[in-house]
Amino acid sequence: MSVVANWVEQGLSRRDFLKQSGALGLGLGLSSLLSFPGLAAACGMDTSSKAKNSSEIPLLSPLGVQDFSGLKDRVSKITWPQLCQHIGLYEGYVKKTNDALTQLATARTTSDYSTARTLQLNHSFARNGAILHAAYFNNLGEDQPTIGPLTAKLIARDFGSEAAFWGELMAIAKAMRGWVIVGYSTAENRLVHHGLDAHDGGSPLASIPLLVLDVYEHAYMIDFGTNRAGYLDVFKASIRWGVVEDRLKQALAVANTLNHHPVV
Ligand SMILES: [Fe+2]
């Protein structure tokens, strides 16, 4: 959890979040923090219902403190109605994650292993759907257009050139059905590309996401129709490289800890 919490932009562990919010020990419900009424309302969504939680269950709070309020202002080449497609899904995944956690807490006390298995898989799917969307939203924008020096250094080291980096990335982006990720593999100590056909399938272990690209059709059909290549060109020009650089620094810190020696 700490790796994920460090990676996700502005992410906090549940404990840290509770400490910082002053809620630790007060039993304050988190339901109001698990959705984004401002953004959802801006997308024309019903914000009257909230996830029901119990303070006894490890909720998806790190994503609940995400602030995507700047998304609309910093993205001009993808329309707000298009972005709203994701926001609705994101909110659904947050709710489904917490629903699965709640139901798992009950299922684990019984011998209903079939139900527990289904819920466990549902949980992974929904949680990754929320995590990946949060990362995508946060690395999307036109306000940080310059590749950071550490990112550029590792692209050159691990791919040979920026052109080779993009060539491999875009080839994966045209092939996959769900996500494309630039990660830092703590197993290989290098940048890696990988593609996912679903939220919970295709991502190798020990890779910390640095740049997340949504290639599901809901990510581009309104603005680009079936022209995925056009969407990919816009995405390439709408990357917040400062966010990527920060994630890379955090990933290297994790890698250095795991490997007990400097990797860069
Ligand atoms: Fe999406």
mmCIF file of C-alpha atoms and ligand atoms in Angstrom:
data_model
loop_
_atom_site.group_PDB
_atom_site.id
_atom_site.type_symbol
_atom_site.label_atom_id
_atom_site.label_comp_id
_atom_site.label_asym_id
_atom_site.label_seq_id
_atom_site.Cartn_x
_atom_site.Cartn_y
_atom_site.Cartn_z
ATOM 1 C CA MET A 1 0.000 0.000 0.000
ATOM 2 C CA SER A 2 2.794 2.428 0.818
ATOM 3 C CA VAL A 3 4.239 2.124 -2.682
ATOM 4 C CA VAL A 4 0.895 2.789 -4.258
ATOM 5 C CA ALA A 5 0.168 5.589 -1.859
ATOM 6 C CA ASN A 6 3.506 7.193 -2.643
ATOM 7 C CA TRP A 7 3.023 6.776 -6.320
ATOM 8 C CA VAL A 8 -0.475 8.112 -6.682
ATOM 9 C CA GLU A 9 -0.263 11.847 -6.924
ATOM 10 C CA GLN A 10 -0.763 13.455 -3.517
ATOM 11 C CA GLY A 11 -1.435 9.966 -2.189
ATOM 12 C CA LEU A 12 -1.456 9.361 1.523
ATOM 13 C CA SER A 13 -1.727 6.192 3.488
ATOM 14 C CA ARG A 14 -4.989 5.845 5.332
ATOM 15 C CA ARG A 15 -3.198 6.387 8.623
ATOM 16 C CA ASP A 16 -1.362 9.465 7.335
ATOM 17 C CA PHE A 17 -4.498 10.825 5.866
ATOM 18 C CA LEU A 18 -6.379 10.364 9.089
ATOM 19 C CA LYS A 19 -3.564 11.996 11.024
ATOM 20 C CA GLN A 20 -3.413 14.945 8.709
ATOM 21 C CA SER A 21 -7.143 15.366 8.663
ATOM 22 C CA GLY A 22 -7.269 15.243 12.428
ATOM 23 C CA ALA A 23 -9.701 12.379 12.241
ATOM 24 C CA LEU A 24 -7.548 9.641 13.822
ATOM 25 C CA GLY A 25 -9.317 8.175 16.787
ATOM 26 C CA LEU A 26 -12.438 10.171 16.202
ATOM 27 C CA GLY A 27 -14.162 7.488 14.187
ATOM 28 C CA LEU A 28 -14.992 10.033 11.510
ATOM 29 C CA GLY A 29 -16.706 8.407 8.531
ATOM 30 C CA LEU A 30 -14.921 8.781 5.216
ATOM 31 C CA SER A 31 -17.933 8.451 2.989
ATOM 32 C CA SER A 32 -18.015 12.132 2.117
ATOM 33 C CA LEU A 33 -14.397 11.962 0.960
ATOM 34 C CA LEU A 34 -14.786 9.067 -1.384
ATOM 35 C CA SER A 35 -16.368 10.948 -4.215
ATOM 36 C CA PHE A 36 -15.967 14.340 -5.768
ATOM 37 C CA PRO A 37 -19.281 16.172 -5.765
ATOM 38 C CA GLY A 38 -17.798 19.220 -7.438
ATOM 39 C CA LEU A 39 -16.378 17.338 -10.388
ATOM 40 C CA ALA A 40 -19.232 14.880 -10.610
ATOM 41 C CA ALA A 41 -21.760 17.705 -10.537
ATOM 42 C CA ALA A 42 -19.785 19.469 -13.252
ATOM 43 C CA CYS A 43 -20.223 16.307 -15.291
ATOM 44 C CA GLY A 44 -23.956 16.359 -14.671
ATOM 45 C CA MET A 45 -23.904 13.372 -12.327
ATOM 46 C CA ASP A 46 -26.118 12.647 -9.355
ATOM 47 C CA THR A 47 -23.993 13.190 -6.267
ATOM 48 C CA SER A 48 -26.671 12.449 -3.710
ATOM 49 C CA SER A 49 -25.552 8.880 -2.970
ATOM 50 C CA LYS A 50 -22.236 8.110 -1.304
ATOM 51 C CA ALA A 51 -20.353 4.936 -0.573
ATOM 52 C CA LYS A 52 -21.321 3.385 2.727
ATOM 53 C CA ASN A 53 -18.339 2.557 4.851
ATOM 54 C CA SER A 54 -17.361 1.159 8.164
ATOM 55 C CA SER A 55 -14.398 2.474 10.117
ATOM 56 C CA GLU A 56 -13.475 -1.164 10.785
ATOM 57 C CA ILE A 57 -12.699 -1.849 7.100
ATOM 58 C CA PRO A 58 -9.528 -0.650 5.297
ATOM 59 C CA LEU A 59 -11.166 1.706 2.853
ATOM 60 C CA LEU A 60 -9.825 3.195 -0.322
ATOM 61 C CA SER A 61 -9.034 6.460 1.378
ATOM 62 C CA PRO A 62 -5.785 7.372 -0.428
ATOM 63 C CA LEU A 63 -7.782 7.909 -3.578
ATOM 64 C CA GLY A 64 -10.509 9.633 -1.699
ATOM 65 C CA VAL A 65 -8.299 12.657 -1.108
ATOM 66 C CA GLN A 66 -7.394 13.052 -4.737
ATOM 67 C CA ASP A 67 -8.117 16.476 -6.126
ATOM 68 C CA PHE A 68 -8.847 16.532 -9.830
ATOM 69 C CA SER A 69 -10.329 20.014 -9.768
ATOM 70 C CA GLY A 70 -7.609 21.380 -12.050
ATOM 71 C CA LEU A 71 -8.153 18.780 -14.737
ATOM 72 C CA LYS A 72 -10.687 20.766 -16.713
ATOM 73 C CA ASP A 73 -8.495 23.868 -16.791
ATOM 74 C CA ARG A 74 -5.221 22.239 -17.763
ATOM 75 C CA VAL A 75 -6.536 20.037 -20.586
ATOM 76 C CA SER A 76 -7.699 21.867 -23.705
ATOM 77 C CA LYS A 77 -7.223 19.266 -26.419
ATOM 78 C CA ILE A 78 -9.593 16.738 -24.851
ATOM 79 C CA THR A 79 -13.111 18.011 -24.163
ATOM 80 C CA TRP A 80 -14.770 18.034 -20.767
ATOM 81 C CA PRO A 81 -17.598 15.692 -21.887
ATOM 82 C CA GLN A 82 -14.901 13.223 -22.926
ATOM 83 C CA LEU A 83 -13.100 13.504 -19.594
ATOM 84 C CA CYS A 84 -16.402 13.070 -17.773
ATOM 85 C CA GLN A 85 -16.668 9.564 -19.187
ATOM 86 C CA HIS A 86 -13.715 8.613 -17.002
ATOM 87 C CA ILE A 87 -14.845 10.520 -13.960
ATOM 88 C CA GLY A 88 -18.107 8.615 -13.838
ATOM 89 C CA LEU A 89 -16.228 5.326 -14.123
ATOM 90 C CA TYR A 90 -13.707 6.399 -11.521
ATOM 91 C CA GLU A 91 -16.398 7.135 -8.979
ATOM 92 C CA GLY A 92 -17.980 3.796 -9.706
ATOM 93 C CA TYR A 93 -14.704 1.969 -9.141
ATOM 94 C CA VAL A 94 -14.137 3.701 -5.824
ATOM 95 C CA LYS A 95 -17.603 2.668 -4.679
ATOM 96 C CA LYS A 96 -17.200 -0.893 -5.980
ATOM 97 C CA THR A 97 -13.848 -1.228 -4.234
ATOM 98 C CA ASN A 98 -15.320 -0.298 -0.923
ATOM 99 C CA ASP A 99 -18.394 -2.433 -1.498
ATOM 100 C CA ALA A 100 -16.143 -5.431 -2.190
ATOM 101 C CA LEU A 101 -14.092 -4.753 0.938
ATOM 102 C CA THR A 102 -17.228 -4.584 3.010
ATOM 103 C CA GLN A 103 -18.613 -7.820 1.549
ATOM 104 C CA LEU A 104 -15.241 -9.578 1.857
ATOM 105 C CA ALA A 105 -15.132 -8.842 5.547
ATOM 106 C CA THR A 106 -18.300 -10.910 5.879
ATOM 107 C CA ALA A 107 -17.410 -13.604 3.354
ATOM 108 C CA ARG A 108 -14.118 -14.376 5.077
ATOM 109 C CA THR A 109 -15.948 -15.345 8.215
ATOM 110 C CA THR A 110 -17.844 -18.065 6.367
ATOM 111 C CA SER A 111 -16.868 -21.097 4.301
ATOM 112 C CA ASP A 112 -18.317 -19.609 1.129
ATOM 113 C CA TYR A 113 -15.038 -19.696 -0.754
ATOM 114 C CA SER A 114 -16.647 -19.254 -4.145
ATOM 115 C CA THR A 115 -18.180 -15.947 -3.124
ATOM 116 C CA ALA A 116 -14.973 -14.884 -1.416
ATOM 117 C CA ARG A 117 -12.983 -15.633 -4.563
ATOM 118 C CA THR A 118 -15.345 -13.623 -6.745
ATOM 119 C CA LEU A 119 -15.264 -10.702 -4.341
ATOM 120 C CA GLN A 120 -11.471 -10.839 -4.150
ATOM 121 C CA LEU A 121 -11.219 -10.615 -7.933
ATOM 122 C CA ASN A 122 -13.854 -7.870 -8.049
ATOM 123 C CA HIS A 123 -11.871 -5.947 -5.494
ATOM 124 C CA SER A 124 -8.643 -6.100 -7.505
ATOM 125 C CA PHE A 125 -10.412 -5.070 -10.692
ATOM 126 C CA ALA A 126 -12.209 -2.126 -9.119
ATOM 127 C CA ARG A 127 -9.264 -0.930 -7.038
ATOM 128 C CA ASN A 128 -6.935 -0.948 -10.024
ATOM 129 C CA GLY A 129 -9.597 0.831 -12.068
ATOM 130 C CA ALA A 130 -9.604 3.617 -9.491
ATOM 131 C CA ILE A 131 -5.818 3.723 -9.054
ATOM 132 C CA LEU A 132 -5.092 3.769 -12.777
ATOM 133 C CA HIS A 133 -7.661 6.464 -13.479
ATOM 134 C CA ALA A 134 -6.302 8.618 -10.657
ATOM 135 C CA ALA A 135 -2.797 8.286 -12.065
ATOM 136 C CA TYR A 136 -4.038 9.040 -15.589
ATOM 137 C CA PHE A 137 -5.930 12.153 -14.496
ATOM 138 C CA ASN A 138 -2.934 13.429 -12.600
ATOM 139 C CA ASN A 139 -0.414 12.921 -15.395
ATOM 140 C CA LEU A 140 -2.737 14.537 -17.957
ATOM 141 C CA GLY A 141 -2.338 18.251 -18.723
ATOM 142 C CA GLU A 142 -0.545 20.850 -20.760
ATOM 143 C CA ASP A 143 0.983 22.734 -17.827
ATOM 144 C CA GLN A 144 4.199 20.688 -17.438
ATOM 145 C CA PRO A 145 5.408 20.105 -21.009
ATOM 146 C CA THR A 146 9.129 19.623 -20.410
ATOM 147 C CA ILE A 147 10.581 16.171 -19.753
ATOM 148 C CA GLY A 148 12.413 16.192 -16.449
ATOM 149 C CA PRO A 149 16.179 15.629 -16.391
ATOM 150 C CA LEU A 150 16.036 12.339 -14.483
ATOM 151 C CA THR A 151 13.285 10.995 -16.735
ATOM 152 C CA ALA A 152 15.244 12.002 -19.835
ATOM 153 C CA LYS A 153 18.376 10.374 -18.447
ATOM 154 C CA LEU A 154 16.682 7.049 -17.839
ATOM 155 C CA ILE A 155 14.841 7.109 -21.178
ATOM 156 C CA ALA A 156 18.209 7.462 -22.900
ATOM 157 C CA ARG A 157 19.802 4.811 -20.708
ATOM 158 C CA ASP A 158 17.034 2.224 -20.984
ATOM 159 C CA PHE A 159 15.720 2.792 -24.513
ATOM 160 C CA GLY A 160 18.693 4.298 -26.286
ATOM 161 C CA SER A 161 16.775 7.322 -27.532
ATOM 162 C CA GLU A 162 13.554 9.232 -27.029
ATOM 163 C CA ALA A 163 12.416 8.059 -30.454
ATOM 164 C CA ALA A 164 12.838 4.431 -29.442
ATOM 165 C CA PHE A 165 10.981 5.100 -26.195
ATOM 166 C CA TRP A 166 8.012 6.575 -28.063
ATOM 167 C CA GLY A 167 8.093 3.994 -30.805
ATOM 168 C CA GLU A 168 7.686 1.125 -28.362
ATOM 169 C CA LEU A 169 5.138 2.980 -26.239
ATOM 170 C CA MET A 170 2.882 3.884 -29.159
ATOM 171 C CA ALA A 171 3.075 0.406 -30.639
ATOM 172 C CA ILE A 172 1.759 -0.950 -27.341
ATOM 173 C CA ALA A 173 -0.867 1.811 -27.169
ATOM 174 C CA LYS A 174 -2.262 0.832 -30.556
ATOM 175 C CA ALA A 175 -2.418 -2.830 -29.616
ATOM 176 C CA MET A 176 -3.903 -2.922 -26.129
ATOM 177 C CA ARG A 177 -7.518 -2.636 -25.041
ATOM 178 C CA GLY A 178 -7.127 -0.938 -21.691
ATOM 179 C CA TRP A 179 -4.006 0.719 -20.398
ATOM 180 C CA VAL A 180 -0.422 1.476 -21.288
ATOM 181 C CA ILE A 181 2.026 2.149 -18.487
ATOM 182 C CA VAL A 182 5.559 3.431 -18.297
ATOM 183 C CA GLY A 183 6.835 1.940 -15.103
ATOM 184 C CA TYR A 184 9.998 1.660 -13.099
ATOM 185 C CA SER A 185 10.737 -2.004 -12.516
ATOM 186 C CA THR A 186 12.304 -2.553 -9.133
ATOM 187 C CA ALA A 187 13.078 -6.101 -10.285
ATOM 188 C CA GLU A 188 15.038 -5.002 -13.361
ATOM 189 C CA ASN A 189 16.035 -1.524 -12.159
ATOM 190 C CA ARG A 190 14.988 0.146 -15.373
ATOM 191 C CA LEU A 191 12.114 1.864 -17.107
ATOM 192 C CA VAL A 192 9.669 -0.562 -18.687
ATOM 193 C CA HIS A 193 6.583 -0.338 -20.872
ATOM 194 C CA HIS A 194 3.664 -2.632 -20.365
ATOM 195 C CA GLY A 195 0.128 -2.938 -21.621
ATOM 196 C CA LEU A 196 -3.066 -4.125 -19.989
ATOM 197 C CA ASP A 197 -6.245 -5.449 -21.554
ATOM 198 C CA ALA A 198 -8.064 -4.980 -18.258
ATOM 199 C CA HIS A 199 -7.465 -3.153 -14.981
ATOM 200 C CA ASP A 200 -6.258 -6.306 -13.292
ATOM 201 C CA GLY A 201 -4.438 -8.094 -16.068
ATOM 202 C CA GLY A 202 -1.108 -7.660 -17.815
ATOM 203 C CA SER A 203 0.913 -5.626 -15.371
ATOM 204 C CA PRO A 204 4.114 -7.326 -14.192
ATOM 205 C CA LEU A 205 4.892 -7.292 -10.511
ATOM 206 C CA ALA A 206 7.451 -4.926 -9.012
ATOM 207 C CA SER A 207 6.793 -2.200 -11.565
ATOM 208 C CA ILE A 208 5.829 1.210 -10.188
ATOM 209 C CA PRO A 209 3.706 3.222 -12.653
ATOM 210 C CA LEU A 210 5.159 6.564 -13.691
ATOM 211 C CA LEU A 211 3.041 7.456 -16.707
ATOM 212 C CA VAL A 212 -0.420 5.999 -17.279
ATOM 213 C CA LEU A 213 -2.287 6.150 -20.581
ATOM 214 C CA ASP A 214 -5.931 5.119 -20.885
ATOM 215 C CA VAL A 215 -6.627 3.513 -24.262
ATOM 216 C CA TYR A 216 -10.107 2.208 -23.539
ATOM 217 C CA GLU A 217 -12.567 3.434 -26.168
ATOM 218 C CA HIS A 218 -14.356 5.561 -23.572
ATOM 219 C CA ALA A 219 -11.161 7.631 -23.395
ATOM 220 C CA TYR A 220 -11.415 8.991 -26.929
ATOM 221 C CA MET A 221 -14.602 8.028 -28.806
ATOM 222 C CA ILE A 222 -16.462 11.311 -28.242
ATOM 223 C CA ASP A 223 -13.593 13.510 -29.413
ATOM 224 C CA PHE A 224 -11.819 11.247 -31.876
ATOM 225 C CA GLY A 225 -14.280 8.572 -32.958
ATOM 226 C CA THR A 226 -12.299 5.507 -33.976
ATOM 227 C CA ASN A 227 -9.162 7.586 -34.589
ATOM 228 C CA ARG A 228 -7.092 6.212 -31.735
ATOM 229 C CA ALA A 229 -3.886 7.479 -33.328
ATOM 230 C CA GLY A 230 -5.246 11.027 -33.175
ATOM 231 C CA TYR A 231 -5.980 10.604 -29.478
ATOM 232 C CA LEU A 232 -2.502 9.224 -28.859
ATOM 233 C CA ASP A 233 -0.934 12.249 -30.547
ATOM 234 C CA VAL A 234 -2.931 14.549 -28.265
ATOM 235 C CA PHE A 235 -2.002 12.510 -25.205
ATOM 236 C CA LYS A 236 1.655 12.683 -26.136
ATOM 237 C CA ALA A 237 1.371 16.480 -26.191
ATOM 238 C CA SER A 238 -0.591 16.557 -22.910
ATOM 239 C CA ILE A 239 1.721 14.864 -20.434
ATOM 240 C CA ARG A 240 2.568 16.486 -17.133
ATOM 241 C CA TRP A 241 6.235 15.596 -17.118
ATOM 242 C CA GLY A 242 6.744 17.173 -13.711
ATOM 243 C CA VAL A 243 4.365 14.607 -12.256
ATOM 244 C CA VAL A 244 6.243 11.822 -14.037
ATOM 245 C CA GLU A 245 9.571 13.121 -12.730
ATOM 246 C CA ASP A 246 8.264 13.199 -9.162
ATOM 247 C CA ARG A 247 6.911 9.669 -9.437
ATOM 248 C CA LEU A 248 10.245 8.487 -10.810
ATOM 249 C CA LYS A 249 12.104 9.989 -7.865
ATOM 250 C CA GLN A 250 9.752 8.215 -5.480
ATOM 251 C CA ALA A 251 10.107 4.959 -7.401
ATOM 252 C CA LEU A 252 13.889 5.173 -7.247
ATOM 253 C CA ALA A 253 13.724 5.761 -3.528
ATOM 254 C CA VAL A 254 11.653 2.602 -3.196
ATOM 255 C CA ALA A 255 14.001 0.683 -5.495
ATOM 256 C CA ASN A 256 17.030 1.827 -3.533
ATOM 257 C CA THR A 257 15.400 0.643 -0.340
ATOM 258 C CA LEU A 258 14.438 -2.710 -1.814
ATOM 259 C CA ASN A 259 17.828 -3.341 -3.350
ATOM 260 C CA HIS A 260 19.883 -1.866 -0.536
ATOM 261 C CA HIS A 261 22.166 -0.099 -2.965
ATOM 262 C CA PRO A 262 21.865 2.906 -5.262
ATOM 263 C CA VAL A 263 20.400 2.052 -8.646
ATOM 264 C CA VAL A 264 21.069 5.404 -10.325
HETATM 265 FE FE FE B 1 -10.848 5.627 -18.426
#
